[in-house]
Amino acid sequence: MPLYKRELLYWVAQGSNGEMLRQLAFEGSQAFRIKRVIDHIIGNFNETIRSEELARVANMSVSTLHRHFKEVTAMSPLQFQKQLRLQEARRLLLMQATDVGEAAFQVGYESQSQFSREYARLFGLSPRADVRQQRQL
């Protein structure tokens, strides 16, 4: 590993998030188990995922999972999944010229109106207006 990468890793490990970074590397640690949950959500973001399922993946109770997940990601598992869905929908809308309804369906939304509300809440504009603005940049 090049010296600059080692130095960068050293400084990150010494920083305020260094302990969390070290915990992610240790199998069996709380952070490592949360990483498994994150990987599960990423792999299944467009499906309905129940908290009990995520708790089984982490081998934790639901309340413990939520507490540790929020410590690692600063959001709940549901918020994390929602953000993944909306980011992927934005990518589909921009890169594949998918229409709003199809993008909503592909990322796991059953209601286009709910999708549009949540999209506007995250990105500040409706899906169509956001795509128009992004293409002008």
mmCIF file of C-alpha atoms in Angstrom:
data_model
loop_
_atom_site.group_PDB
_atom_site.id
_atom_site.type_symbol
_atom_site.label_atom_id
_atom_site.label_comp_id
_atom_site.label_asym_id
_atom_site.label_seq_id
_atom_site.Cartn_x
_atom_site.Cartn_y
_atom_site.Cartn_z
ATOM 1 C CA MET A 1 0.000 0.000 0.000
ATOM 2 C CA PRO A 2 1.407 3.403 -0.944
ATOM 3 C CA LEU A 3 2.641 5.566 1.900
ATOM 4 C CA TYR A 4 0.058 8.333 1.317
ATOM 5 C CA LYS A 5 -2.798 5.799 1.698
ATOM 6 C CA ARG A 6 -1.330 4.508 4.948
ATOM 7 C CA GLU A 7 -1.005 8.032 6.252
ATOM 8 C CA LEU A 8 -4.564 8.865 5.242
ATOM 9 C CA LEU A 9 -5.883 5.730 6.971
ATOM 10 C CA TYR A 10 -3.857 6.597 10.069
ATOM 11 C CA TRP A 11 -5.361 10.090 10.278
ATOM 12 C CA VAL A 12 -8.893 8.828 9.682
ATOM 13 C CA ALA A 13 -8.430 6.171 12.367
ATOM 14 C CA GLN A 14 -7.177 8.817 14.790
ATOM 15 C CA GLY A 15 -10.112 11.151 14.080
ATOM 16 C CA SER A 16 -13.485 11.406 15.758
ATOM 17 C CA ASN A 17 -14.890 8.466 13.755
ATOM 18 C CA GLY A 18 -11.817 6.297 14.156
ATOM 19 C CA GLU A 19 -13.368 3.964 16.707
ATOM 20 C CA MET A 20 -16.350 3.309 14.437
ATOM 21 C CA LEU A 21 -14.009 2.633 11.516
ATOM 22 C CA ARG A 22 -12.021 0.145 13.605
ATOM 23 C CA GLN A 23 -15.240 -1.559 14.760
ATOM 24 C CA LEU A 24 -16.383 -2.059 11.169
ATOM 25 C CA ALA A 25 -13.325 -4.235 10.608
ATOM 26 C CA PHE A 26 -13.996 -6.609 13.520
ATOM 27 C CA GLU A 27 -16.371 -9.434 12.688
ATOM 28 C CA GLY A 28 -18.924 -9.830 15.449
ATOM 29 C CA SER A 29 -18.741 -6.206 16.560
ATOM 30 C CA GLN A 30 -21.935 -4.142 16.640
ATOM 31 C CA ALA A 31 -20.701 -1.997 13.743
ATOM 32 C CA PHE A 32 -19.785 -5.069 11.684
ATOM 33 C CA ARG A 33 -23.296 -6.462 12.208
ATOM 34 C CA ILE A 34 -24.779 -3.127 11.150
ATOM 35 C CA LYS A 35 -22.620 -3.297 8.013
ATOM 36 C CA ARG A 36 -24.286 -6.642 7.225
ATOM 37 C CA VAL A 37 -27.686 -4.964 7.627
ATOM 38 C CA ILE A 38 -26.610 -2.114 5.340
ATOM 39 C CA ASP A 39 -25.456 -4.636 2.728
ATOM 40 C CA HIS A 40 -28.810 -6.441 3.047
ATOM 41 C CA ILE A 41 -30.754 -3.208 2.554
ATOM 42 C CA ILE A 42 -28.602 -2.250 -0.446
ATOM 43 C CA GLY A 43 -29.186 -5.662 -2.017
ATOM 44 C CA ASN A 44 -32.936 -5.511 -1.437
ATOM 45 C CA PHE A 45 -33.715 -1.784 -1.419
ATOM 46 C CA ASN A 46 -36.610 -2.117 -3.851
ATOM 47 C CA GLU A 47 -38.433 -4.697 -1.714
ATOM 48 C CA THR A 48 -40.432 -4.330 1.476
ATOM 49 C CA ILE A 49 -38.045 -5.057 4.340
ATOM 50 C CA ARG A 50 -39.378 -5.558 7.851
ATOM 51 C CA SER A 51 -37.458 -4.516 10.952
ATOM 52 C CA GLU A 52 -37.660 -8.082 12.263
ATOM 53 C CA GLU A 53 -35.876 -9.328 9.137
ATOM 54 C CA LEU A 54 -33.087 -6.781 9.609
ATOM 55 C CA ALA A 55 -32.826 -7.677 13.293
ATOM 56 C CA ARG A 56 -32.303 -11.337 12.300
ATOM 57 C CA VAL A 57 -29.573 -10.319 9.839
ATOM 58 C CA ALA A 58 -27.831 -8.397 12.634
ATOM 59 C CA ASN A 59 -28.597 -11.003 15.293
ATOM 60 C CA MET A 60 -29.985 -8.201 17.491
ATOM 61 C CA SER A 61 -33.335 -7.211 18.904
ATOM 62 C CA VAL A 62 -35.284 -4.679 16.840
ATOM 63 C CA SER A 63 -34.704 -1.882 19.362
ATOM 64 C CA THR A 64 -30.965 -2.621 19.616
ATOM 65 C CA LEU A 65 -30.711 -2.721 15.831
ATOM 66 C CA HIS A 66 -32.383 0.672 15.489
ATOM 67 C CA ARG A 67 -30.157 2.239 18.138
ATOM 68 C CA HIS A 68 -26.896 0.913 16.655
ATOM 69 C CA PHE A 69 -27.990 1.559 13.064
ATOM 70 C CA LYS A 70 -28.658 5.192 13.911
ATOM 71 C CA GLU A 71 -25.251 5.476 15.641
ATOM 72 C CA VAL A 72 -23.513 4.257 12.478
ATOM 73 C CA THR A 73 -25.607 5.955 9.779
ATOM 74 C CA ALA A 74 -27.360 8.845 11.587
ATOM 75 C CA MET A 75 -30.699 7.570 10.242
ATOM 76 C CA SER A 76 -33.125 4.713 10.759
ATOM 77 C CA PRO A 77 -33.050 1.624 8.509
ATOM 78 C CA LEU A 78 -36.281 2.818 6.850
ATOM 79 C CA GLN A 79 -34.816 6.276 6.167
ATOM 80 C CA PHE A 80 -31.680 4.627 4.770
ATOM 81 C CA GLN A 81 -33.732 2.423 2.443
ATOM 82 C CA LYS A 82 -35.865 5.378 1.373
ATOM 83 C CA GLN A 83 -32.776 7.396 0.497
ATOM 84 C CA LEU A 84 -31.362 4.513 -1.540
ATOM 85 C CA ARG A 85 -34.643 4.189 -3.415
ATOM 86 C CA LEU A 86 -34.847 7.885 -4.184
ATOM 87 C CA GLN A 87 -31.202 8.132 -5.262
ATOM 88 C CA GLU A 88 -31.675 5.163 -7.602
ATOM 89 C CA ALA A 89 -34.893 6.661 -8.973
ATOM 90 C CA ARG A 90 -33.078 9.912 -9.667
ATOM 91 C CA ARG A 91 -30.356 7.985 -11.483
ATOM 92 C CA LEU A 92 -32.968 6.144 -13.572
ATOM 93 C CA LEU A 93 -34.744 9.369 -14.433
ATOM 94 C CA LEU A 94 -31.532 11.106 -15.445
ATOM 95 C CA MET A 95 -29.556 8.324 -17.099
ATOM 96 C CA GLN A 96 -32.210 6.108 -18.632
ATOM 97 C CA ALA A 97 -34.913 8.673 -19.397
ATOM 98 C CA THR A 98 -37.394 6.511 -17.480
ATOM 99 C CA ASP A 99 -40.764 8.111 -16.805
ATOM 100 C CA VAL A 100 -41.686 8.977 -13.205
ATOM 101 C CA GLY A 101 -44.185 6.161 -12.717
ATOM 102 C CA GLU A 102 -41.800 3.513 -14.032
ATOM 103 C CA ALA A 103 -38.921 4.806 -11.902
ATOM 104 C CA ALA A 104 -41.154 4.775 -8.811
ATOM 105 C CA PHE A 105 -42.211 1.193 -9.515
ATOM 106 C CA GLN A 106 -38.664 -0.020 -10.241
ATOM 107 C CA VAL A 107 -37.344 1.238 -6.913
ATOM 108 C CA GLY A 108 -40.180 -0.294 -4.911
ATOM 109 C CA TYR A 109 -42.874 2.356 -4.574
ATOM 110 C CA GLU A 110 -46.469 1.252 -5.075
ATOM 111 C CA SER A 111 -47.832 4.799 -5.177
ATOM 112 C CA GLN A 112 -46.515 7.370 -7.633
ATOM 113 C CA SER A 113 -47.930 10.214 -5.531
ATOM 114 C CA GLN A 114 -46.117 8.991 -2.397
ATOM 115 C CA PHE A 115 -42.963 8.640 -4.456
ATOM 116 C CA SER A 116 -43.293 12.188 -5.800
ATOM 117 C CA ARG A 117 -43.878 13.620 -2.305
ATOM 118 C CA GLU A 118 -40.849 11.854 -0.841
ATOM 119 C CA TYR A 119 -38.716 12.745 -3.862
ATOM 120 C CA ALA A 120 -39.601 16.432 -3.515
ATOM 121 C CA ARG A 121 -38.906 16.294 0.217
ATOM 122 C CA LEU A 122 -35.390 14.920 -0.400
ATOM 123 C CA PHE A 123 -34.385 16.852 -3.528
ATOM 124 C CA GLY A 124 -36.473 20.002 -3.119
ATOM 125 C CA LEU A 125 -38.291 19.644 -6.445
ATOM 126 C CA SER A 126 -40.789 17.284 -8.048
ATOM 127 C CA PRO A 127 -39.160 14.470 -10.042
ATOM 128 C CA ARG A 128 -39.882 16.122 -13.409
ATOM 129 C CA ALA A 129 -38.685 19.560 -12.290
ATOM 130 C CA ASP A 130 -35.555 18.065 -10.718
ATOM 131 C CA VAL A 131 -34.660 16.137 -13.871
ATOM 132 C CA ARG A 132 -35.207 19.247 -15.977
ATOM 133 C CA GLN A 133 -32.962 21.280 -13.665
ATOM 134 C CA GLN A 134 -30.248 18.594 -13.482
ATOM 135 C CA ARG A 135 -30.093 18.332 -17.262
ATOM 136 C CA GLN A 136 -29.603 22.087 -17.560
ATOM 137 C CA LEU A 137 -26.566 22.048 -15.247
#
